[in-house]
CSV table of C-alpha atoms and ligand atoms in Angstrom, one decimal:
chain,number,residue,atom,x,y,z
P,1,MET,CA,2.4,-43.4,0.1
P,2,ILE,CA,5.6,-43.7,2.1
P,3,TYR,CA,3.5,-43.1,5.2
P,4,ASN,CA,0.9,-45.7,4.2
P,5,LEU,CA,3.6,-48.3,3.3
P,6,LEU,CA,6.2,-47.8,6.0
P,7,TYR,CA,4.5,-46.4,9.1
P,8,PRO,CA,2.6,-49.7,9.8
P,9,LEU,CA,6.0,-51.4,10.0
P,10,SER,CA,7.1,-49.1,12.8
P,11,THR,CA,6.1,-51.7,15.4
P,12,GLU,CA,8.9,-54.0,14.1
P,13,ILE,CA,11.3,-51.3,12.7
P,14,GLY,CA,11.3,-48.5,15.3
P,15,VAL,CA,12.9,-45.9,13.0
P,16,PHE,CA,9.8,-45.9,10.7
P,17,ASN,CA,8.0,-44.2,13.6
P,18,VAL,CA,9.4,-40.9,12.2
P,19,PHE,CA,6.9,-41.1,9.3
P,20,ARG,CA,4.1,-40.5,11.8
P,21,TYR,CA,5.0,-36.8,12.1
P,22,ILE,CA,3.3,-34.4,9.8
P,23,THR,CA,6.1,-31.8,10.3
P,24,PHE,CA,8.8,-34.4,9.2
P,25,ARG,CA,6.8,-35.4,6.1
P,26,SER,CA,6.0,-31.8,5.2
P,27,VAL,CA,9.7,-30.8,5.2
P,28,TRP,CA,10.5,-33.9,3.0
P,29,ALA,CA,7.6,-33.0,0.7
P,30,LEU,CA,9.1,-29.6,0.3
P,31,LEU,CA,12.6,-30.9,-0.5
P,32,THR,CA,11.2,-33.6,-2.9
P,33,ALA,CA,9.2,-31.1,-4.9
P,34,LEU,CA,12.1,-28.6,-5.0
P,35,LEU,CA,14.5,-31.3,-6.2
P,36,ILE,CA,12.0,-32.6,-8.9
P,37,SER,CA,11.6,-29.0,-10.2
P,38,ILE,CA,15.2,-28.2,-10.3
P,39,VAL,CA,16.4,-31.5,-11.8
P,40,PHE,CA,13.6,-31.8,-14.4
P,41,GLY,CA,13.2,-28.0,-15.0
P,42,PRO,CA,15.7,-27.6,-17.8
P,43,ALA,CA,14.3,-30.6,-19.7
P,44,MET,CA,10.8,-29.3,-19.3
P,45,ILE,CA,11.8,-25.8,-20.5
P,46,ARG,CA,13.5,-27.4,-23.6
P,47,TRP,CA,10.3,-29.4,-24.2
P,48,LEU,CA,8.1,-26.3,-24.0
P,49,ARG,CA,10.4,-24.6,-26.5
P,50,ARG,CA,10.3,-27.6,-28.8
P,51,ILE,CA,6.5,-27.7,-28.9
P,52,LYS,CA,6.6,-23.9,-29.5
P,53,CYS,CA,4.9,-22.8,-26.2
P,54,GLY,CA,6.4,-19.4,-26.7
P,55,GLN,CA,4.7,-16.3,-25.1
P,56,TYR,CA,3.0,-13.8,-27.3
P,57,ILE,CA,3.6,-10.3,-26.0
P,58,GLN,CA,0.9,-7.6,-26.3
P,59,GLU,CA,2.0,-4.4,-28.0
P,60,ASP,CA,0.0,-1.9,-25.8
P,61,GLY,CA,1.6,-2.5,-22.5
P,62,PRO,CA,5.0,-1.7,-20.9
P,63,ALA,CA,8.0,-2.8,-23.1
P,64,HIS,CA,8.2,-6.6,-22.7
P,65,GLN,CA,9.2,-7.3,-26.3
P,66,ALA,CA,12.5,-8.8,-25.2
P,67,LYS,CA,10.4,-11.5,-23.4
P,68,ALA,CA,8.7,-12.6,-26.6
P,69,GLY,CA,9.0,-16.4,-27.2
P,70,THR,CA,9.8,-17.2,-23.5
P,71,PRO,CA,8.3,-20.6,-23.0
P,72,THR,CA,5.1,-20.5,-21.0
P,73,MET,CA,2.9,-23.2,-19.3
P,74,GLY,CA,5.7,-23.9,-16.8
P,75,GLY,CA,2.8,-24.4,-14.3
P,76,ILE,CA,2.7,-28.0,-15.6
P,77,MET,CA,6.1,-28.5,-13.8
P,78,ILE,CA,4.6,-27.1,-10.6
P,79,ILE,CA,1.6,-29.3,-10.8
P,80,ALA,CA,3.7,-32.4,-11.6
P,81,SER,CA,6.2,-31.9,-8.7
P,82,VAL,CA,3.5,-31.0,-6.1
P,83,THR,CA,1.4,-34.0,-7.1
P,84,ILE,CA,4.3,-36.5,-7.1
P,85,SER,CA,5.7,-35.2,-3.8
P,86,THR,CA,2.2,-35.1,-2.1
P,87,LEU,CA,1.5,-38.7,-3.3
P,88,LEU,CA,4.8,-39.8,-1.9
P,89,TRP,CA,4.6,-38.1,1.6
P,90,ALA,CA,1.0,-37.6,2.5
P,91,ASP,CA,-1.4,-40.1,4.2
P,92,LEU,CA,-3.4,-41.2,1.2
P,93,SER,CA,-6.4,-42.2,3.3
P,94,ASN,CA,-7.0,-38.6,4.3
P,95,PRO,CA,-10.0,-37.1,2.3
P,96,TYR,CA,-8.8,-33.5,2.7
P,97,VAL,CA,-5.5,-34.3,0.9
P,98,TRP,CA,-7.4,-35.7,-2.1
P,99,LEU,CA,-9.9,-32.8,-2.1
P,100,THR,CA,-7.0,-30.2,-2.1
P,101,MET,CA,-5.3,-32.1,-5.0
P,102,MET,CA,-8.6,-32.1,-6.9
P,103,VAL,CA,-9.0,-28.4,-6.6
P,104,PHE,CA,-5.4,-27.8,-7.6
P,105,VAL,CA,-5.5,-30.1,-10.6
P,106,GLY,CA,-9.1,-29.0,-11.5
P,107,PHE,CA,-8.2,-25.3,-11.6
P,108,GLY,CA,-5.0,-26.3,-13.5
P,109,ALA,CA,-7.1,-28.1,-16.1
P,110,VAL,CA,-9.1,-24.9,-16.8
P,111,GLY,CA,-5.8,-22.9,-17.1
P,112,PHE,CA,-4.3,-25.6,-19.3
P,113,ALA,CA,-7.3,-25.4,-21.7
P,114,ASP,CA,-6.9,-21.7,-22.0
P,115,ASP,CA,-3.1,-21.8,-22.5
P,116,TYR,CA,-3.4,-24.7,-25.0
P,117,LEU,CA,-5.8,-22.7,-27.2
P,118,LYS,CA,-3.7,-19.5,-26.9
P,119,VAL,CA,-0.2,-20.9,-27.2
P,120,VAL,CA,-0.3,-24.2,-28.9
P,121,LYS,CA,-3.3,-23.8,-31.2
P,122,LYS,CA,-2.3,-20.1,-31.6
P,123,ARG,CA,-5.8,-18.9,-31.1
P,124,ASN,CA,-5.6,-15.3,-30.0
P,125,MET,CA,-8.1,-15.4,-27.2
P,126,GLY,CA,-7.9,-18.8,-25.6
P,127,LEU,CA,-11.0,-19.8,-23.6
P,128,SER,CA,-13.7,-17.2,-23.5
P,129,ALA,CA,-13.9,-15.3,-20.1
P,130,LYS,CA,-17.3,-16.9,-19.6
P,131,ALA,CA,-16.0,-20.5,-20.2
P,132,LYS,CA,-13.0,-19.9,-18.0
P,133,PHE,CA,-15.3,-18.5,-15.2
P,134,LEU,CA,-17.7,-21.4,-15.5
P,135,GLY,CA,-14.9,-23.9,-15.4
P,136,GLN,CA,-13.5,-22.4,-12.2
P,137,CYS,CA,-17.0,-22.2,-10.6
P,138,ALA,CA,-17.6,-25.9,-11.4
P,139,VAL,CA,-14.4,-27.1,-9.8
P,140,ALA,CA,-14.9,-24.8,-6.7
P,141,ALA,CA,-18.6,-25.9,-6.3
P,142,ALA,CA,-17.8,-29.6,-6.5
P,143,ALA,CA,-15.0,-29.3,-4.0
P,144,ILE,CA,-16.9,-27.2,-1.5
P,145,ALA,CA,-20.1,-29.3,-1.8
P,146,VAL,CA,-18.0,-32.4,-0.8
P,147,LEU,CA,-16.1,-30.5,1.9
P,148,ILE,CA,-19.2,-29.3,3.8
P,149,GLN,CA,-20.5,-32.9,4.0
P,150,GLU,CA,-17.4,-33.9,6.1
P,151,PRO,CA,-18.6,-34.2,9.7
P,152,ALA,CA,-15.5,-32.5,11.1
P,153,TYR,CA,-16.0,-29.4,8.9
P,154,SER,CA,-18.4,-26.6,9.9
P,155,THR,CA,-20.0,-23.8,7.9
P,156,GLN,CA,-19.1,-21.3,10.6
P,157,LEU,CA,-17.1,-18.3,9.6
P,158,ALA,CA,-14.1,-17.4,11.7
P,159,VAL,CA,-13.7,-13.6,12.0
P,160,PRO,CA,-10.1,-12.5,12.8
P,161,PHE,CA,-9.8,-10.7,16.1
P,162,PHE,CA,-13.3,-11.9,17.3
P,163,LYS,CA,-13.0,-15.3,18.7
P,164,ASN,CA,-16.5,-15.4,20.0
P,165,PHE,CA,-18.2,-14.2,16.8
P,166,GLN,CA,-18.4,-17.1,14.4
P,167,PRO,CA,-21.7,-16.8,12.4
P,168,ASP,CA,-22.9,-20.0,10.8
P,169,LEU,CA,-23.5,-19.3,7.1
P,170,GLY,CA,-25.3,-22.6,6.6
P,171,TRP,CA,-26.0,-23.2,2.9
P,172,ALA,CA,-24.7,-19.7,2.0
P,173,TYR,CA,-21.2,-21.0,2.9
P,174,LEU,CA,-21.2,-22.7,-0.5
P,175,PRO,CA,-21.3,-19.6,-2.7
P,176,PHE,CA,-19.2,-17.7,-0.2
P,177,ALA,CA,-16.4,-20.3,-0.4
P,178,MET,CA,-16.7,-20.4,-4.2
P,179,ILE,CA,-16.0,-16.7,-4.3
P,180,VAL,CA,-12.9,-17.2,-2.2
P,181,LEU,CA,-11.6,-19.9,-4.5
P,182,VAL,CA,-12.4,-18.3,-7.8
P,183,GLY,CA,-11.4,-14.8,-6.5
P,184,ALA,CA,-8.0,-16.1,-5.3
P,185,SER,CA,-7.4,-17.9,-8.6
P,186,ASN,CA,-8.1,-14.8,-10.7
P,187,ALA,CA,-6.2,-12.5,-8.3
P,188,VAL,CA,-3.0,-14.7,-8.7
P,189,ASN,CA,-3.6,-14.7,-12.5
P,190,LEU,CA,-3.7,-10.9,-12.6
P,191,THR,CA,-0.5,-10.6,-10.5
P,192,ASP,CA,1.4,-12.9,-12.8
P,193,GLY,CA,2.8,-10.2,-15.1
P,194,LEU,CA,6.5,-9.8,-14.1
P,195,ASP,CA,9.2,-12.4,-13.5
P,196,GLY,CA,8.7,-14.0,-10.1
P,197,LEU,CA,6.0,-11.6,-9.1
P,198,ALA,CA,3.3,-14.2,-8.5
P,199,ILE,CA,5.4,-17.2,-7.4
P,200,GLY,CA,7.3,-15.2,-4.7
P,201,PRO,CA,4.2,-14.1,-2.7
P,202,MET,CA,2.6,-17.5,-3.4
P,203,VAL,CA,5.5,-19.3,-1.7
P,204,VAL,CA,5.2,-16.9,1.3
P,205,ALA,CA,1.4,-17.3,1.5
P,206,MET,CA,1.7,-21.1,1.3
P,207,ALA,CA,4.3,-21.2,4.0
P,208,CYS,CA,2.0,-19.1,6.1
P,209,PHE,CA,-1.0,-21.4,5.5
P,210,ALA,CA,1.2,-24.4,6.2
P,211,ILE,CA,1.3,-23.0,9.7
P,212,PHE,CA,-2.4,-22.2,9.9
P,213,ILE,CA,-3.4,-25.6,8.6
P,214,TYR,CA,-1.1,-27.4,11.0
P,215,VAL,CA,-2.4,-25.4,13.9
P,216,SER,CA,-6.1,-25.9,12.9
P,217,GLY,CA,-5.6,-29.6,12.5
P,218,HIS,CA,-3.9,-30.0,16.0
P,219,ALA,CA,-6.6,-30.2,18.7
P,220,GLN,CA,-4.5,-28.9,21.6
P,221,ILE,CA,-2.7,-26.1,19.8
P,222,ALA,CA,-5.9,-24.9,18.1
P,223,THR,CA,-7.7,-24.8,21.5
P,224,TYR,CA,-4.8,-23.0,23.1
P,225,LEU,CA,-4.7,-20.4,20.3
P,226,ALA,CA,-8.5,-20.2,20.1
P,227,VAL,CA,-8.6,-21.0,16.3
P,228,PRO,CA,-11.2,-23.3,14.8
P,229,ASN,CA,-10.1,-27.0,15.1
P,230,VAL,CA,-10.9,-29.1,12.0
P,231,GLN,CA,-9.9,-32.7,12.8
P,232,GLY,CA,-7.9,-34.3,10.0
P,233,ILE,CA,-6.8,-31.2,8.0
P,234,GLY,CA,-3.3,-31.2,9.5
P,235,GLU,CA,-2.3,-33.7,6.8
P,236,VAL,CA,-2.7,-31.0,4.2
P,237,THR,CA,0.4,-29.3,5.7
P,238,VAL,CA,2.3,-31.9,3.6
P,239,PHE,CA,0.6,-30.5,0.4
P,240,CYS,CA,1.5,-26.9,1.5
P,241,GLY,CA,5.1,-28.1,2.0
P,242,ALA,CA,5.2,-29.5,-1.5
P,243,MET,CA,3.8,-26.2,-2.8
P,244,VAL,CA,6.5,-24.2,-1.1
P,245,GLY,CA,9.2,-26.5,-2.6
P,246,ALA,CA,7.7,-26.6,-6.1
P,247,GLY,CA,7.3,-22.8,-5.9
P,248,LEU,CA,10.9,-22.2,-5.0
P,249,GLY,CA,12.0,-24.7,-7.7
P,250,PHE,CA,9.9,-22.8,-10.2
P,251,LEU,CA,11.3,-19.5,-9.0
P,252,TRP,CA,14.8,-20.9,-9.8
P,253,PHE,CA,13.9,-20.6,-13.5
P,254,ASN,CA,11.3,-17.8,-13.3
P,255,ALA,CA,13.6,-15.4,-11.5
P,256,HIS,CA,14.4,-12.3,-13.6
P,257,PRO,CA,15.3,-12.6,-16.4
P,258,ALA,CA,12.8,-15.5,-16.6
P,259,GLN,CA,13.6,-18.7,-18.6
P,260,VAL,CA,9.9,-19.8,-18.3
P,261,PHE,CA,6.5,-18.3,-17.4
P,262,MET,CA,3.9,-20.4,-15.5
P,263,GLY,CA,1.0,-19.6,-17.8
P,264,ASP,CA,-2.7,-19.8,-16.7
P,265,VAL,CA,-2.2,-23.5,-15.9
P,266,GLY,CA,0.1,-22.3,-13.1
P,267,SER,CA,-1.6,-19.1,-12.0
P,268,LEU,CA,-5.2,-20.5,-11.9
P,269,SER,CA,-4.1,-23.7,-10.1
P,270,LEU,CA,-1.9,-22.0,-7.5
P,271,GLY,CA,-4.6,-19.4,-6.8
P,272,GLY,CA,-7.4,-22.0,-6.5
P,273,ALA,CA,-5.3,-24.1,-4.1
P,274,LEU,CA,-4.4,-21.1,-2.0
P,275,GLY,CA,-8.1,-20.2,-1.7
P,276,PHE,CA,-8.9,-23.8,-0.8
P,277,VAL,CA,-6.3,-24.1,2.0
P,278,ALA,CA,-7.7,-20.9,3.4
P,279,VAL,CA,-11.2,-22.4,3.4
P,280,LEU,CA,-9.9,-25.6,4.9
P,281,ALA,CA,-8.1,-23.8,7.8
P,282,LYS,CA,-11.3,-21.7,8.3
P,283,GLN,CA,-9.2,-18.6,7.7
P,284,GLU,CA,-11.1,-17.4,4.7
P,285,LEU,CA,-11.1,-13.7,5.7
P,286,LEU,CA,-7.5,-13.8,6.8
P,287,LEU,CA,-6.6,-14.8,3.2
P,288,ALA,CA,-7.0,-11.1,2.3
P,289,ILE,CA,-4.1,-10.2,4.6
P,290,VAL,CA,-1.9,-13.3,3.8
P,291,GLY,CA,-2.4,-12.7,0.1
P,292,GLY,CA,-2.3,-8.9,0.4
P,293,VAL,CA,-0.2,-8.5,-2.8
P,294,PHE,CA,-2.8,-10.4,-4.8
P,295,VAL,CA,-5.6,-8.3,-3.2
P,296,PHE,CA,-3.9,-4.9,-4.0
P,297,GLU,CA,-3.3,-6.0,-7.6
P,298,THR,CA,-7.0,-7.0,-8.0
P,299,LEU,CA,-8.2,-3.8,-6.3
P,300,SER,CA,-6.1,-1.7,-8.7
P,301,VAL,CA,-7.9,-3.3,-11.6
P,302,ILE,CA,-11.4,-2.8,-10.1
P,303,LEU,CA,-10.7,0.8,-9.2
P,304,GLN,CA,-9.1,1.5,-12.6
P,305,VAL,CA,-11.9,0.0,-14.6
P,306,GLY,CA,-14.6,1.5,-12.4
P,307,TYR,CA,-13.1,5.0,-12.5
P,308,PHE,CA,-12.5,4.6,-16.3
P,309,LYS,CA,-16.2,3.9,-16.8
P,310,LEU,CA,-17.5,6.5,-14.4
P,311,THR,CA,-15.4,9.4,-15.9
P,312,GLY,CA,-15.7,8.3,-19.5
P,313,GLY,CA,-12.0,7.5,-19.9
P,314,LYS,CA,-9.9,8.9,-17.1
P,315,ARG,CA,-7.5,6.7,-15.2
P,316,ILE,CA,-6.2,6.5,-11.6
P,317,PHE,CA,-3.1,4.5,-12.4
P,318,LYS,CA,-1.0,4.8,-15.5
P,319,MET,CA,-2.1,1.2,-16.2
P,320,ALA,CA,-3.6,-1.6,-14.1
P,321,PRO,CA,-2.8,-4.1,-12.6
P,322,LEU,CA,-0.5,-2.1,-10.2
P,323,HIS,CA,2.8,-3.6,-11.4
P,324,HIS,CA,2.2,-2.0,-14.9
P,325,HIS,CA,1.8,1.4,-13.2
P,326,PHE,CA,5.2,1.1,-11.5
P,327,GLU,CA,6.8,-0.1,-14.7
P,328,LEU,CA,5.4,2.8,-16.7
P,329,LYS,CA,6.8,5.2,-14.0
P,330,GLY,CA,10.2,3.8,-15.0
P,331,ILE,CA,11.0,1.7,-11.9
P,332,PRO,CA,13.2,-1.3,-13.0
P,333,GLU,CA,11.4,-4.6,-13.1
P,334,SER,CA,13.6,-6.3,-10.5
P,335,LYS,CA,13.0,-3.5,-8.0
P,336,ILE,CA,9.3,-3.8,-8.3
P,337,ILE,CA,9.4,-7.6,-7.9
P,338,VAL,CA,11.6,-7.5,-4.8
P,339,ARG,CA,9.5,-4.8,-3.2
P,340,PHE,CA,6.3,-6.8,-3.8
P,341,TRP,CA,8.1,-9.8,-2.2
P,342,ILE,CA,9.0,-7.7,0.9
P,343,LEU,CA,5.3,-6.6,1.1
P,344,SER,CA,4.1,-10.2,0.9
P,345,ILE,CA,6.5,-11.2,3.8
P,346,LEU,CA,5.2,-8.3,5.9
P,347,MET,CA,1.6,-9.2,5.2
P,348,ALA,CA,2.2,-12.8,6.1
P,349,LEU,CA,3.8,-11.9,9.4
P,350,MET,CA,0.9,-9.6,10.2
P,351,ALA,CA,-1.5,-12.4,9.5
P,352,LEU,CA,0.5,-14.8,11.7
P,353,SER,CA,0.5,-12.3,14.5
P,354,THR,CA,-3.3,-12.5,14.6
P,355,LEU,CA,-2.9,-16.0,16.1
P,356,LYS,CA,-2.1,-14.2,19.3
P,357,LEU,CA,-4.6,-11.3,18.9
P,358,ARG,CA,-7.9,-12.9,19.8
V,401,57M,C1,-3.0,-12.2,-17.8
V,401,57M,N1,-0.9,-12.0,-18.5
V,401,57M,C2,0.4,-11.3,-18.6
V,401,57M,C3,2.3,-15.5,-18.8
V,401,57M,C4,1.7,-15.7,-17.4
V,401,57M,C5,-8.9,-6.8,-16.8
V,401,57M,C6,-7.4,-6.8,-17.1
V,401,57M,C7,-6.7,-6.0,-16.0
V,401,57M,C8,-6.8,-8.2,-17.4
V,401,57M,C9,-5.4,-8.2,-17.6
V,401,57M,C10,-5.0,-9.6,-17.9
V,401,57M,O1,-5.3,-10.1,-19.0
V,401,57M,N2,-4.4,-10.3,-17.0
V,401,57M,C11,-4.2,-11.7,-16.9
V,401,57M,C12,-1.8,-11.4,-17.6
V,401,57M,C13,1.4,-12.0,-19.5
V,401,57M,O2,1.8,-13.2,-18.8
V,401,57M,C14,1.3,-14.5,-19.3
V,401,57M,O3,0.1,-14.8,-18.7
V,401,57M,C15,0.3,-15.8,-17.7
V,401,57M,C16,-0.6,-15.5,-16.5
V,401,57M,N3,-1.9,-15.6,-16.9
V,401,57M,O4,2.3,-16.9,-16.9
V,401,57M,O5,2.2,-16.7,-19.6
V,401,57M,C17,2.6,-11.2,-19.7
V,401,57M,O6,3.2,-10.9,-18.4
V,401,57M,C18,4.6,-10.8,-18.5
V,401,57M,N4,5.2,-11.8,-17.5
V,401,57M,C19,6.5,-11.7,-17.2
V,401,57M,N5,7.0,-12.6,-16.3
V,401,57M,C20,6.3,-13.7,-15.8
V,401,57M,O7,6.8,-14.5,-15.0
V,401,57M,O8,7.1,-10.8,-17.6
V,401,57M,C21,4.4,-12.9,-17.1
V,401,57M,C22,5.0,-13.8,-16.2
V,401,57M,C23,3.7,-11.9,-20.4
V,401,57M,C24,5.0,-11.2,-19.9
V,401,57M,O9,5.1,-10.0,-20.7
V,401,57M,O10,3.5,-11.8,-21.8
V,401,57M,C25,0.1,-9.9,-19.2
V,401,57M,O11,0.4,-8.9,-18.5
V,401,57M,O12,-0.4,-9.8,-20.3
V,401,57M,N6,-4.9,-7.3,-18.5
V,401,57M,C26,-3.8,-6.6,-18.4
V,401,57M,O13,-3.0,-6.8,-17.5
V,401,57M,C27,-3.7,-5.4,-19.4
V,401,57M,N7,-4.1,-4.2,-18.6
V,401,57M,C28,-5.0,-3.4,-19.1
V,401,57M,O14,-5.6,-3.6,-20.1
V,401,57M,N8,-5.3,-2.3,-18.3
V,401,57M,C29,-6.3,-1.3,-18.6
V,401,57M,C30,-7.6,-1.7,-18.0
V,401,57M,C31,-7.6,-2.4,-16.7
V,401,57M,C32,-8.6,-0.6,-18.0
V,401,57M,C33,-5.8,0.0,-18.0
V,401,57M,O15,-5.1,0.1,-17.0
V,401,57M,O16,-6.0,1.0,-18.7
V,401,57M,C34,-2.3,-5.2,-19.9
V,401,57M,N9,-1.5,-6.3,-20.1
V,401,57M,C35,-0.5,-6.2,-21.0
V,401,57M,N10,-0.3,-5.2,-21.8
V,401,57M,N11,0.4,-7.2,-21.1
V,401,57M,C36,-2.4,-4.3,-21.1
V,401,57M,C37,-1.1,-4.1,-21.8
């Protein structure tokens, strides 16, 4: 909004020319979202307590009883600060910005419905798995269907390390991209089981995709690095900046011992948005490296459930997802969290290094 209002005046007031730069506005989007989260966070947590959004703790897992009653649905704070900050700093005539926001808020709405039934209405189960999945698919399908109509966007698939092999998936791109979005959303949800465990790697992954999005949106840099160039997506860097800021602001309160959890409204929306920026940047496959922590957590569940069924009750891990395994081995929560963060930074650096390996 600031861009749309003030940049046109730059012919008369030279200093407003600075609003032209995506990098400048992305940094300010980060700072704005961070500030909103930190300033309004305590009031939001008090409100969640007042409306009794306390977390119910399952009895069968690692000992988390001390966390019972911690307010959840803190994802509302993330969505609000990202939305306000993006609306303030992004070019609102850019369709990719609106599509990204639609995915973010759409996945958030599915998570909100689940949390609302579980936490506020005190229904044990929340949304059924089927309803949740259908909701996620509907949001993903709508966004991808609109995206592939954009003339600048192609249905080719960029394969890391092979700059000359970019198969065109045609109509099959729609289900493929839907799997990326829904998969990312659920992977982040599975990871969100220890204080700061999901938001830490999410901040790292979003910072990494801010770079990929900026590069892909910049014709010269994209050509130089031989990455797909999608004209116009550079503006989504502003959204990624806001996500990093809101994520850090949320971590301020979610750091161990957490004062608030994000709930499904947070985990589903963050995961969906992460999947979508990977699709936008045409780095769908690289998402598996950038979001390596989320992938390992999901794989641990797939392996555990598969092995459990095949062997009639035997387990590979003490408990899946992976963080439960380490907890049950007696490793302190804060150590597991920080080690997962370290891993996520390493994976993001590896992914960034592929920019030069083509
Ligand atoms: C939701 N929710 C957390 C919080 C957060 C298929 C199966 C692997 C599914 C999986 C599952 O249900 N996962 C998704 C995980 C819960 O956190 C809430 O949920 C929101 C995210 N959706 O924002 O509102 C608990 O996690 C802890 N937490 C923190 N700090 C945070 O910042 O400490 C969360 C955020 C919170 C809090 O204790 O209450 C969760 O873990 O429940 N199911 C499981 O993970 C279950 N695993 C399992 O059944 N494994 C079996 C299967 C795979 C065969 C096995 O290995 O044998 C376990 N989950 C729990 N107890 N809690 C079972 C035991």
